[in-house]
């Protein structure tokens, strides 16, 4: 039986644990120094921008497509397994366009055509249609909108907790409050155990899914993967009733500001993008958060009357000098896999990342038929 240790239990680590728990012949342990969904996952807004993204080919689009498709089955699957409710907005994403030039509009029209050829629906709305369907949007501030009915939004914390519980039901062991101290290597190219605050953990595979914690871990293996923090702040605002049509509540986005309905007349609004000025310290910038709130009010003026219930922030893991995310073998090691540095797309790309890790483990040393699990054919490429 192959033993896989996953380090990190945000949405990515939890998704990998659940995916691997369905493969026969694997023993899986997940370690995290804090409870699940605490770091960047707990701060995310869960807006899944797939069809509406500008990625149209290659791995970047493939992973998005794989994940958006998987969420349609994953959410009901997890709810049935755990009895937990995962808030999942199936009413799409509406992107507001302001000051869009003719070149920009033709780029959107081209994307609509590309998506149709790929089997995805995208619609361009003029201001009249936008006002008719979403009267909460101030038509004077926008020049139109793009509506993506197949994109989604979900609650990242609820999702992660359901993934953990479903994985536990499938026999995965979770160790929270456990910190990795060292990763000694007895032979080149092979890490056979971790030294943790709870003693040694030996395994055949190690998956580093620790977000910002991945940098010190890889440093212990002398193969540093440089991941830097980018702060994001968000607000929960209470209007007390749904904005616009109560039966049509898509996630609204524009100028990189998201207005996300979360039920009960509450909305999440965010998120800022704040880089460290010196070192890795990033004190939350109140002015930036206020500018996000003002932009949201400009789009939906009724938000001016909303009360702020809470504000929160989290650090997103952004790889330095290379594209996000970092998925693959740690250089120099045959049994250490990286699933980290997702920056602003951890929730979006978690299912596709889990597939990718599963394929890497299965293709190496788990070739026998009985070990290939129940989803042999569902790889990255679908």
PDB file of N, CA, C and O in Angstrom, residues 66-96:
ATOM      1  N   UNK A  66     -11.831  21.883 -16.741  1.00  0.00           N
ATOM      2  CA  UNK A  66     -11.930  20.656 -15.945  1.00  0.00           C
ATOM      3  C   UNK A  66     -12.580  20.947 -14.597  1.00  0.00           C
ATOM      4  O   UNK A  66     -13.467  20.218 -14.145  1.00  0.00           O
ATOM      5  N   UNK A  67     -12.134  22.015 -13.948  1.00  0.00           N
ATOM      6  CA  UNK A  67     -12.639  22.339 -12.612  1.00  0.00           C
ATOM      7  C   UNK A  67     -14.100  22.760 -12.632  1.00  0.00           C
ATOM      8  O   UNK A  67     -14.908  22.306 -11.816  1.00  0.00           O
ATOM      9  N   UNK A  68     -14.469  23.650 -13.558  1.00  0.00           N
ATOM     10  CA  UNK A  68     -15.858  24.129 -13.611  1.00  0.00           C
ATOM     11  C   UNK A  68     -16.803  22.943 -13.859  1.00  0.00           C
ATOM     12  O   UNK A  68     -17.854  22.827 -13.230  1.00  0.00           O
ATOM     13  N   UNK A  69     -16.396  22.048 -14.759  1.00  0.00           N
ATOM     14  CA  UNK A  69     -17.224  20.860 -15.022  1.00  0.00           C
ATOM     15  C   UNK A  69     -17.305  19.970 -13.795  1.00  0.00           C
ATOM     16  O   UNK A  69     -18.377  19.454 -13.451  1.00  0.00           O
ATOM     17  N   UNK A  70     -16.189  19.784 -13.115  1.00  0.00           N
ATOM     18  CA  UNK A  70     -16.171  18.885 -11.953  1.00  0.00           C
ATOM     19  C   UNK A  70     -17.028  19.423 -10.814  1.00  0.00           C
ATOM     20  O   UNK A  70     -17.681  18.663 -10.109  1.00  0.00           O
ATOM     21  N   UNK A  71     -17.040  20.750 -10.620  1.00  0.00           N
ATOM     22  CA  UNK A  71     -17.839  21.307  -9.515  1.00  0.00           C
ATOM     23  C   UNK A  71     -19.320  20.967  -9.654  1.00  0.00           C
ATOM     24  O   UNK A  71     -20.016  20.815  -8.652  1.00  0.00           O
ATOM     25  N   UNK A  72     -19.814  20.836 -10.887  1.00  0.00           N
ATOM     26  CA  UNK A  72     -21.233  20.512 -11.078  1.00  0.00           C
ATOM     27  C   UNK A  72     -21.599  19.181 -10.429  1.00  0.00           C
ATOM     28  O   UNK A  72     -22.704  19.004  -9.938  1.00  0.00           O
ATOM     29  N   UNK A  73     -20.651  18.226 -10.449  1.00  0.00           N
ATOM     30  CA  UNK A  73     -20.919  16.927  -9.821  1.00  0.00           C
ATOM     31  C   UNK A  73     -20.353  16.852  -8.403  1.00  0.00           C
ATOM     32  O   UNK A  73     -20.909  16.179  -7.544  1.00  0.00           O
ATOM     33  N   UNK A  74     -19.255  17.572  -8.162  1.00  0.00           N
ATOM     34  CA  UNK A  74     -18.575  17.477  -6.864  1.00  0.00           C
ATOM     35  C   UNK A  74     -19.431  18.024  -5.727  1.00  0.00           C
ATOM     36  O   UNK A  74     -19.525  17.404  -4.658  1.00  0.00           O
ATOM     37  N   UNK A  75     -20.054  19.192  -5.937  1.00  0.00           N
ATOM     38  CA  UNK A  75     -20.826  19.804  -4.848  1.00  0.00           C
ATOM     39  C   UNK A  75     -21.978  18.893  -4.398  1.00  0.00           C
ATOM     40  O   UNK A  75     -22.091  18.571  -3.208  1.00  0.00           O
ATOM     41  N   UNK A  76     -22.844  18.408  -5.331  1.00  0.00           N
ATOM     42  CA  UNK A  76     -23.896  17.492  -4.873  1.00  0.00           C
ATOM     43  C   UNK A  76     -23.351  16.194  -4.271  1.00  0.00           C
ATOM     44  O   UNK A  76     -23.927  15.658  -3.315  1.00  0.00           O
ATOM     45  N   UNK A  77     -22.240  15.707  -4.812  1.00  0.00           N
ATOM     46  CA  UNK A  77     -21.608  14.483  -4.282  1.00  0.00           C
ATOM     47  C   UNK A  77     -21.202  14.683  -2.818  1.00  0.00           C
ATOM     48  O   UNK A  77     -21.479  13.840  -1.950  1.00  0.00           O
ATOM     49  N   UNK A  78     -20.530  15.799  -2.546  1.00  0.00           N
ATOM     50  CA  UNK A  78     -20.079  16.077  -1.171  1.00  0.00           C
ATOM     51  C   UNK A  78     -21.259  16.307  -0.232  1.00  0.00           C
ATOM     52  O   UNK A  78     -21.243  15.867   0.915  1.00  0.00           O
ATOM     53  N   UNK A  79     -22.275  17.014  -0.715  1.00  0.00           N
ATOM     54  CA  UNK A  79     -23.452  17.261   0.133  1.00  0.00           C
ATOM     55  C   UNK A  79     -24.134  15.952   0.504  1.00  0.00           C
ATOM     56  O   UNK A  79     -24.560  15.757   1.646  1.00  0.00           O
ATOM     57  N   UNK A  80     -24.215  15.022  -0.469  1.00  0.00           N
ATOM     58  CA  UNK A  80     -24.846  13.727  -0.198  1.00  0.00           C
ATOM     59  C   UNK A  80     -24.010  12.906   0.783  1.00  0.00           C
ATOM     60  O   UNK A  80     -24.546  12.255   1.681  1.00  0.00           O
ATOM     61  N   UNK A  81     -22.679  12.957   0.624  1.00  0.00           N
ATOM     62  CA  UNK A  81     -21.793  12.167   1.495  1.00  0.00           C
ATOM     63  C   UNK A  81     -21.775  12.686   2.927  1.00  0.00           C
ATOM     64  O   UNK A  81     -21.683  11.915   3.871  1.00  0.00           O
ATOM     65  N   UNK A  82     -21.815  14.008   3.077  1.00  0.00           N
ATOM     66  CA  UNK A  82     -21.566  14.598   4.408  1.00  0.00           C
ATOM     67  C   UNK A  82     -22.817  15.164   5.074  1.00  0.00           C
ATOM     68  O   UNK A  82     -22.800  15.428   6.274  1.00  0.00           O
ATOM     69  N   UNK A  83     -23.869  15.398   4.306  1.00  0.00           N
ATOM     70  CA  UNK A  83     -25.047  16.069   4.865  1.00  0.00           C
ATOM     71  C   UNK A  83     -24.817  17.554   5.104  1.00  0.00           C
ATOM     72  O   UNK A  83     -25.653  18.239   5.678  1.00  0.00           O
ATOM     73  N   UNK A  84     -23.674  18.069   4.647  1.00  0.00           N
ATOM     74  CA  UNK A  84     -23.392  19.504   4.791  1.00  0.00           C
ATOM     75  C   UNK A  84     -23.969  20.267   3.606  1.00  0.00           C
ATOM     76  O   UNK A  84     -24.002  19.762   2.499  1.00  0.00           O
ATOM     77  N   UNK A  85     -24.366  21.504   3.841  1.00  0.00           N
ATOM     78  CA  UNK A  85     -24.819  22.363   2.750  1.00  0.00           C
ATOM     79  C   UNK A  85     -23.633  23.201   2.289  1.00  0.00           C
ATOM     80  O   UNK A  85     -22.962  23.838   3.089  1.00  0.00           O
ATOM     81  N   UNK A  86     -23.354  23.172   0.992  1.00  0.00           N
ATOM     82  CA  UNK A  86     -22.291  24.014   0.422  1.00  0.00           C
ATOM     83  C   UNK A  86     -22.968  25.098  -0.413  1.00  0.00           C
ATOM     84  O   UNK A  86     -23.514  24.796  -1.481  1.00  0.00           O
ATOM     85  N   UNK A  87     -23.005  26.340   0.058  1.00  0.00           N
ATOM     86  CA  UNK A  87     -23.616  27.401  -0.743  1.00  0.00           C
ATOM     87  C   UNK A  87     -22.943  27.472  -2.125  1.00  0.00           C
ATOM     88  O   UNK A  87     -21.728  27.655  -2.218  1.00  0.00           O
ATOM     89  N   UNK A  88     -23.758  27.281  -3.179  1.00  0.00           N
ATOM     90  CA  UNK A  88     -23.237  27.141  -4.552  1.00  0.00           C
ATOM     91  C   UNK A  88     -24.172  27.943  -5.461  1.00  0.00           C
ATOM     92  O   UNK A  88     -25.313  27.563  -5.671  1.00  0.00           O
ATOM     93  N   UNK A  89     -23.695  29.072  -5.932  1.00  0.00           N
ATOM     94  CA  UNK A  89     -24.530  29.952  -6.755  1.00  0.00           C
ATOM     95  C   UNK A  89     -24.416  29.517  -8.219  1.00  0.00           C
ATOM     96  O   UNK A  89     -23.385  29.689  -8.857  1.00  0.00           O
ATOM     97  N   UNK A  90     -25.530  28.984  -8.729  1.00  0.00           N
ATOM     98  CA  UNK A  90     -25.554  28.482 -10.113  1.00  0.00           C
ATOM     99  C   UNK A  90     -26.120  29.514 -11.087  1.00  0.00           C
ATOM    100  O   UNK A  90     -26.520  29.170 -12.187  1.00  0.00           O
ATOM    101  N   UNK A  91     -26.198  30.780 -10.658  1.00  0.00           N
ATOM    102  CA  UNK A  91     -26.823  31.793 -11.522  1.00  0.00           C
ATOM    103  C   UNK A  91     -25.802  32.573 -12.356  1.00  0.00           C
ATOM    104  O   UNK A  91     -26.139  33.597 -12.941  1.00  0.00           O
ATOM    105  N   UNK A  92     -24.589  32.064 -12.391  1.00  0.00           N
ATOM    106  CA  UNK A  92     -23.607  32.618 -13.309  1.00  0.00           C
ATOM    107  C   UNK A  92     -22.876  33.839 -12.785  1.00  0.00           C
ATOM    108  O   UNK A  92     -23.048  34.258 -11.636  1.00  0.00           O
ATOM    109  N   UNK A  93     -22.034  34.381 -13.661  1.00  0.00           N
ATOM    110  CA  UNK A  93     -21.242  35.577 -13.341  1.00  0.00           C
ATOM    111  C   UNK A  93     -21.567  36.647 -14.372  1.00  0.00           C
ATOM    112  O   UNK A  93     -21.591  36.377 -15.574  1.00  0.00           O
ATOM    113  N   UNK A  94     -21.819  37.849 -13.874  1.00  0.00           N
ATOM    114  CA  UNK A  94     -22.109  38.999 -14.741  1.00  0.00           C
ATOM    115  C   UNK A  94     -20.947  39.972 -14.631  1.00  0.00           C
ATOM    116  O   UNK A  94     -20.663  40.492 -13.550  1.00  0.00           O
ATOM    117  N   UNK A  95     -20.247  40.189 -15.740  1.00  0.00           N
ATOM    118  CA  UNK A  95     -19.119  41.115 -15.735  1.00  0.00           C
ATOM    119  C   UNK A  95     -19.552  42.450 -16.335  1.00  0.00           C
ATOM    120  O   UNK A  95     -19.963  42.506 -17.502  1.00  0.00           O
ATOM    121  N   UNK A  96     -19.466  43.502 -15.526  1.00  0.00           N
ATOM    122  CA  UNK A  96     -19.845  44.834 -15.987  1.00  0.00           C
ATOM    123  C   UNK A  96     -18.684  45.464 -16.743  1.00  0.00           C
ATOM    124  O   UNK A  96     -17.535  45.386 -16.314  1.00  0.00           O
TER     125      UNK A  96
END
